[in-house]
Amino acid sequence: MSVWNPLRLLGLAGMSLLRDETSVISILEYLPTELFPPLFILAFYGRHSEALKAMVQAWPFVRLPLGGLMQTPHRGTLRAVLDGVDVLVAQQGHPRRCKLRVLDLRHTGQDFWRKWCGDGAHGYSSTLMAPVAEDRSRAEQSLAPVVVFIELHLKERTMDRFLTYLIRWVEERKASVHLCCKKLKILSMPMENIMKVLSRVQLDCIQEVQVNCTWHLSTLATFAPLLGQMNKVQRFLLSHIHVSALEEQEQQHVVQITSQFLRLHHLRDLCMESPSFLEGCLDEMLR
């Protein structure tokens, strides 16, 4: 005997509404808070761009954990969400209902969707959504930039289309949007592209850095000033560093690197696979 799981009445109502996106937009002001997440999921997976854009502008939560819905980022739906953020940051004050301050593109927040939508939401994991204070005044919220969280795993010779689009979008709105990540992982990417990406990231948000590729000492010296700005870093893992004979120029690179470690006041975990370049100056770096 076959088993048929019919759609819940809420889902059927949402699908009916989304057949006419204009009708969705017109009722958002009166839509109960608990109906926003399930309707947003339907609009997101159905790629209803205009409805998504409007729902972002009326989002009744501080955080929108969009990454919990994205297995593979779709440019069209992402663009609709970012267009909604654009409208928010362009306004002098947020709409009466909207509380959105954080757009989270990491693969987190599944507990949020489960709480509001039940087990029908996609992409669950055990990762908890980081708490965000919701008791700030309206004046503070209107002055603060929107924060966009992202996972940064730099592993390609060239940036993928999703990251390229996001970096360009943030660059054009750097006064009103801050791009943040907690964990930076570098697998393989030209230093020129790494510098371009990190120039748009709030470096003092990064808490963990992993470099899982072989760099020349000169490459690490180029990266070092960026590392020095990551003053909240607690964990730094560094793979093999290729060192030629320690000539005068190489010694200058070592000084450039070790001087930046003095700025990492929160560093608690340091792992280097082949720190031969620190021979003779390890005490200076760790003092």
Coordinates of N, CA, C and O in Angstrom, one line a residue, residues 9-81:
L9 N -1.6 22.5 5.0 CA -2.5 23.5 4.6 C -1.7 24.8 4.5 O -1.9 25.6 3.5
L10 N -0.7 25.1 5.4 CA 0.1 26.3 5.3 C 0.9 26.4 4.0 O 1.0 27.4 3.4
G11 N 1.5 25.2 3.6 CA 2.2 25.2 2.3 C 1.3 25.4 1.1 O 1.7 26.1 0.2
L12 N 0.1 24.9 1.1 CA -0.8 25.1 0.0 C -1.2 26.5 0.0 O -1.3 27.1 -1.1
A13 N -1.4 27.1 1.1 CA -1.8 28.6 1.1 C -0.7 29.4 0.6 O -0.9 30.4 -0.2
G14 N 0.6 29.1 1.0 CA 1.7 29.9 0.5 C 1.9 29.7 -1.0 O 2.2 30.7 -1.6
M15 N 1.8 28.5 -1.5 CA 1.9 28.3 -2.9 C 0.8 29.1 -3.7 O 1.1 29.6 -4.8
S16 N -0.4 29.1 -3.1 CA -1.5 29.8 -3.8 C -1.1 31.3 -3.8 O -1.4 32.0 -4.8
L17 N -0.6 31.9 -2.7 CA -0.3 33.3 -2.7 C 0.8 33.6 -3.7 O 0.7 34.7 -4.4
L18 N 1.8 32.8 -3.8 CA 3.0 33.1 -4.6 C 2.7 33.0 -6.1 O 3.5 33.4 -7.0
R19 N 1.5 32.5 -6.5 CA 1.1 32.5 -7.9 C 0.9 33.9 -8.4 O 1.0 34.2 -9.6
D20 N 0.6 34.8 -7.4 CA 0.5 36.2 -7.7 C 1.4 37.0 -6.7 O 1.0 37.3 -5.6
E21 N 2.7 37.3 -7.1 CA 3.6 37.9 -6.2 C 3.2 39.2 -5.7 O 3.5 39.6 -4.6
T22 N 2.4 39.9 -6.5 CA 1.9 41.2 -6.1 C 1.0 41.1 -4.8 O 1.1 41.9 -3.9
S23 N 0.2 40.0 -4.7 CA -0.6 39.8 -3.6 C 0.2 39.5 -2.3 O -0.1 39.9 -1.2
V24 N 1.4 38.8 -2.5 CA 2.2 38.5 -1.3 C 2.8 39.9 -0.8 O 2.8 40.1 0.4
I25 N 3.3 40.7 -1.7 CA 3.9 42.0 -1.3 C 2.9 42.8 -0.6 O 3.2 43.5 0.4
S26 N 1.6 42.8 -1.0 CA 0.6 43.6 -0.4 C 0.2 43.2 1.0 O -0.3 44.1 1.8
I27 N 0.5 42.0 1.4 CA 0.0 41.5 2.7 C 1.2 41.4 3.7 O 0.9 41.1 4.9
L28 N 2.4 41.7 3.3 CA 3.5 41.5 4.2 C 3.4 42.3 5.5 O 3.9 41.9 6.6
E29 N 2.9 43.5 5.4 CA 2.7 44.3 6.6 C 1.9 43.7 7.6 O 2.0 44.0 8.8
Y30 N 0.9 42.8 7.2 CA 0.0 42.2 8.1 C 0.3 40.8 8.4 O -0.4 40.1 9.2
L31 N 1.3 40.2 7.8 CA 1.6 38.8 7.9 C 2.1 38.5 9.3 O 3.1 39.1 9.7
P32 N 1.6 37.5 10.0 CA 2.1 37.2 11.3 C 3.6 36.8 11.2 O 4.0 36.1 10.2
T33 N 4.4 37.1 12.2 CA 5.8 36.8 12.2 C 6.1 35.3 11.9 O 7.0 35.0 11.2
E34 N 5.3 34.4 12.6 CA 5.6 33.0 12.4 C 5.3 32.5 11.0 O 5.8 31.3 10.7
L35 N 4.7 33.2 10.2 CA 4.4 32.8 8.8 C 5.5 33.2 7.8 O 5.6 32.8 6.7
F36 N 6.4 34.2 8.3 CA 7.4 34.7 7.4 C 8.4 33.6 6.9 O 8.7 33.4 5.7
P37 N 9.0 32.8 7.9 CA 10.0 31.8 7.4 C 9.4 30.7 6.5 O 10.0 30.5 5.4
P38 N 8.2 30.1 6.7 CA 7.7 29.1 5.7 C 7.4 29.7 4.4 O 7.6 29.1 3.3
L39 N 6.9 31.0 4.4 CA 6.6 31.6 3.1 C 7.9 32.0 2.4 O 8.0 31.9 1.2
F40 N 8.9 32.4 3.2 CA 10.2 32.7 2.5 C 10.8 31.5 1.9 O 11.4 31.6 0.8
I41 N 10.7 30.3 2.5 CA 11.3 29.1 2.0 C 10.6 28.8 0.6 O 11.2 28.4 -0.4
L42 N 9.3 28.9 0.6 CA 8.5 28.6 -0.6 C 9.0 29.6 -1.7 O 9.1 29.2 -2.9
A43 N 9.1 30.8 -1.4 CA 9.5 31.8 -2.4 C 11.0 31.6 -2.8 O 11.3 31.7 -4.0
F44 N 11.8 31.2 -1.9 CA 13.2 30.9 -2.2 C 13.4 29.7 -3.2 O 14.0 29.9 -4.2
Y45 N 12.8 28.6 -2.9 CA 12.9 27.4 -3.7 C 12.1 27.6 -5.0 O 12.4 26.9 -6.0
G46 N 11.1 28.4 -5.0 CA 10.3 28.6 -6.2 C 10.8 29.7 -7.0 O 10.3 30.0 -8.1
R47 N 11.9 30.4 -6.5 CA 12.6 31.5 -7.2 C 11.7 32.6 -7.6 O 11.7 33.1 -8.7
H48 N 10.9 33.0 -6.6 CA 10.0 34.1 -6.8 C 10.7 35.4 -6.4 O 10.7 35.9 -5.2
S49 N 11.4 36.0 -7.3 CA 12.4 37.1 -7.0 C 11.7 38.3 -6.4 O 12.3 38.9 -5.4
E50 N 10.6 38.7 -6.9 CA 10.0 40.0 -6.4 C 9.5 39.7 -5.0 O 9.6 40.6 -4.1
A51 N 8.9 38.6 -4.7 CA 8.5 38.3 -3.4 C 9.6 38.2 -2.4 O 9.5 38.7 -1.3
L52 N 10.7 37.6 -2.8 CA 11.9 37.5 -1.9 C 12.4 38.9 -1.6 O 12.8 39.2 -0.5
K53 N 12.5 39.8 -2.6 CA 13.0 41.1 -2.4 C 12.1 41.9 -1.4 O 12.7 42.6 -0.5
A54 N 10.8 41.7 -1.5 CA 9.9 42.4 -0.6 C 10.0 41.8 0.8 O 9.9 42.6 1.8
M55 N 10.2 40.5 0.9 CA 10.2 39.9 2.2 C 11.5 40.3 3.0 O 11.4 40.4 4.2
V56 N 12.6 40.5 2.3 CA 13.8 40.9 2.9 C 13.6 42.3 3.6 O 14.0 42.6 4.7
Q57 N 12.9 43.2 2.9 CA 12.6 44.5 3.4 C 11.7 44.5 4.6 O 11.6 45.5 5.3
A58 N 10.9 43.4 4.8 CA 10.0 43.4 5.9 C 10.4 42.3 6.9 O 9.6 42.0 7.8
W59 N 11.6 41.7 6.8 CA 12.0 40.6 7.6 C 11.9 40.9 9.1 O 12.6 41.9 9.5
P60 N 11.2 40.2 9.9 CA 11.0 40.6 11.3 C 12.0 40.0 12.3 O 11.7 40.0 13.5
F61 N 13.1 39.5 11.8 CA 14.2 38.9 12.6 C 15.5 39.7 12.4 O 15.7 40.2 11.3
V62 N 16.3 39.7 13.4 CA 17.6 40.4 13.3 C 18.5 39.7 12.2 O 19.2 40.3 11.4
R63 N 18.4 38.4 12.2 CA 19.3 37.6 11.3 C 18.5 36.8 10.2 O 17.4 36.3 10.5
L64 N 19.0 36.8 9.0 CA 18.4 36.0 7.9 C 19.4 35.0 7.6 O 20.4 35.2 6.9
P65 N 19.3 33.7 8.0 CA 20.3 32.7 7.8 C 20.1 32.0 6.4 O 19.7 30.8 6.3
L66 N 20.3 32.8 5.4 CA 20.1 32.3 4.0 C 20.9 31.1 3.6 O 20.5 30.2 2.9
G67 N 22.2 31.0 4.2 CA 23.1 29.9 3.8 C 22.5 28.6 4.2 O 22.9 27.6 3.5
G68 N 21.6 28.5 5.2 CA 21.0 27.3 5.6 C 20.1 26.7 4.5 O 19.7 25.5 4.6
L69 N 19.7 27.5 3.5 CA 18.8 27.1 2.5 C 19.6 26.8 1.2 O 19.0 26.3 0.2
M70 N 20.9 27.2 1.1 CA 21.6 27.2 -0.2 C 22.6 26.0 -0.2 O 23.6 26.1 0.4
Q71 N 22.2 24.9 -0.9 CA 23.2 23.9 -1.1 C 24.2 24.3 -2.2 O 25.4 24.3 -2.0
T72 N 23.6 24.8 -3.3 CA 24.4 25.4 -4.3 C 23.8 26.8 -4.6 O 22.7 27.0 -4.9
P73 N 24.6 27.9 -4.3 CA 24.1 29.3 -4.5 C 23.5 29.5 -5.9 O 24.1 29.2 -6.9
H74 N 22.3 30.0 -5.9 CA 21.7 30.4 -7.2 C 21.7 31.9 -7.4 O 21.3 32.6 -6.5
R75 N 22.3 32.4 -8.4 CA 22.6 33.8 -8.6 C 21.3 34.6 -8.6 O 21.2 35.7 -8.1
G76 N 20.3 34.1 -9.2 CA 19.0 34.8 -9.3 C 18.4 35.1 -8.0 O 18.0 36.2 -7.7
T77 N 18.3 34.0 -7.1 CA 17.7 34.2 -5.8 C 18.6 35.0 -4.9 O 18.1 35.9 -4.1
L78 N 19.9 34.8 -5.0 CA 20.8 35.6 -4.2 C 20.7 37.1 -4.6 O 20.6 38.0 -3.7
R79 N 20.6 37.4 -5.9 CA 20.5 38.8 -6.3 C 19.2 39.4 -5.8 O 19.2 40.6 -5.4
A80 N 18.1 38.6 -5.8 CA 16.8 39.2 -5.3 C 17.0 39.6 -3.8 O 16.5 40.6 -3.4
V81 N 17.6 38.7 -3.0 CA 17.8 39.0 -1.6 C 18.7 40.2 -1.4 O 18.4 41.1 -0.6

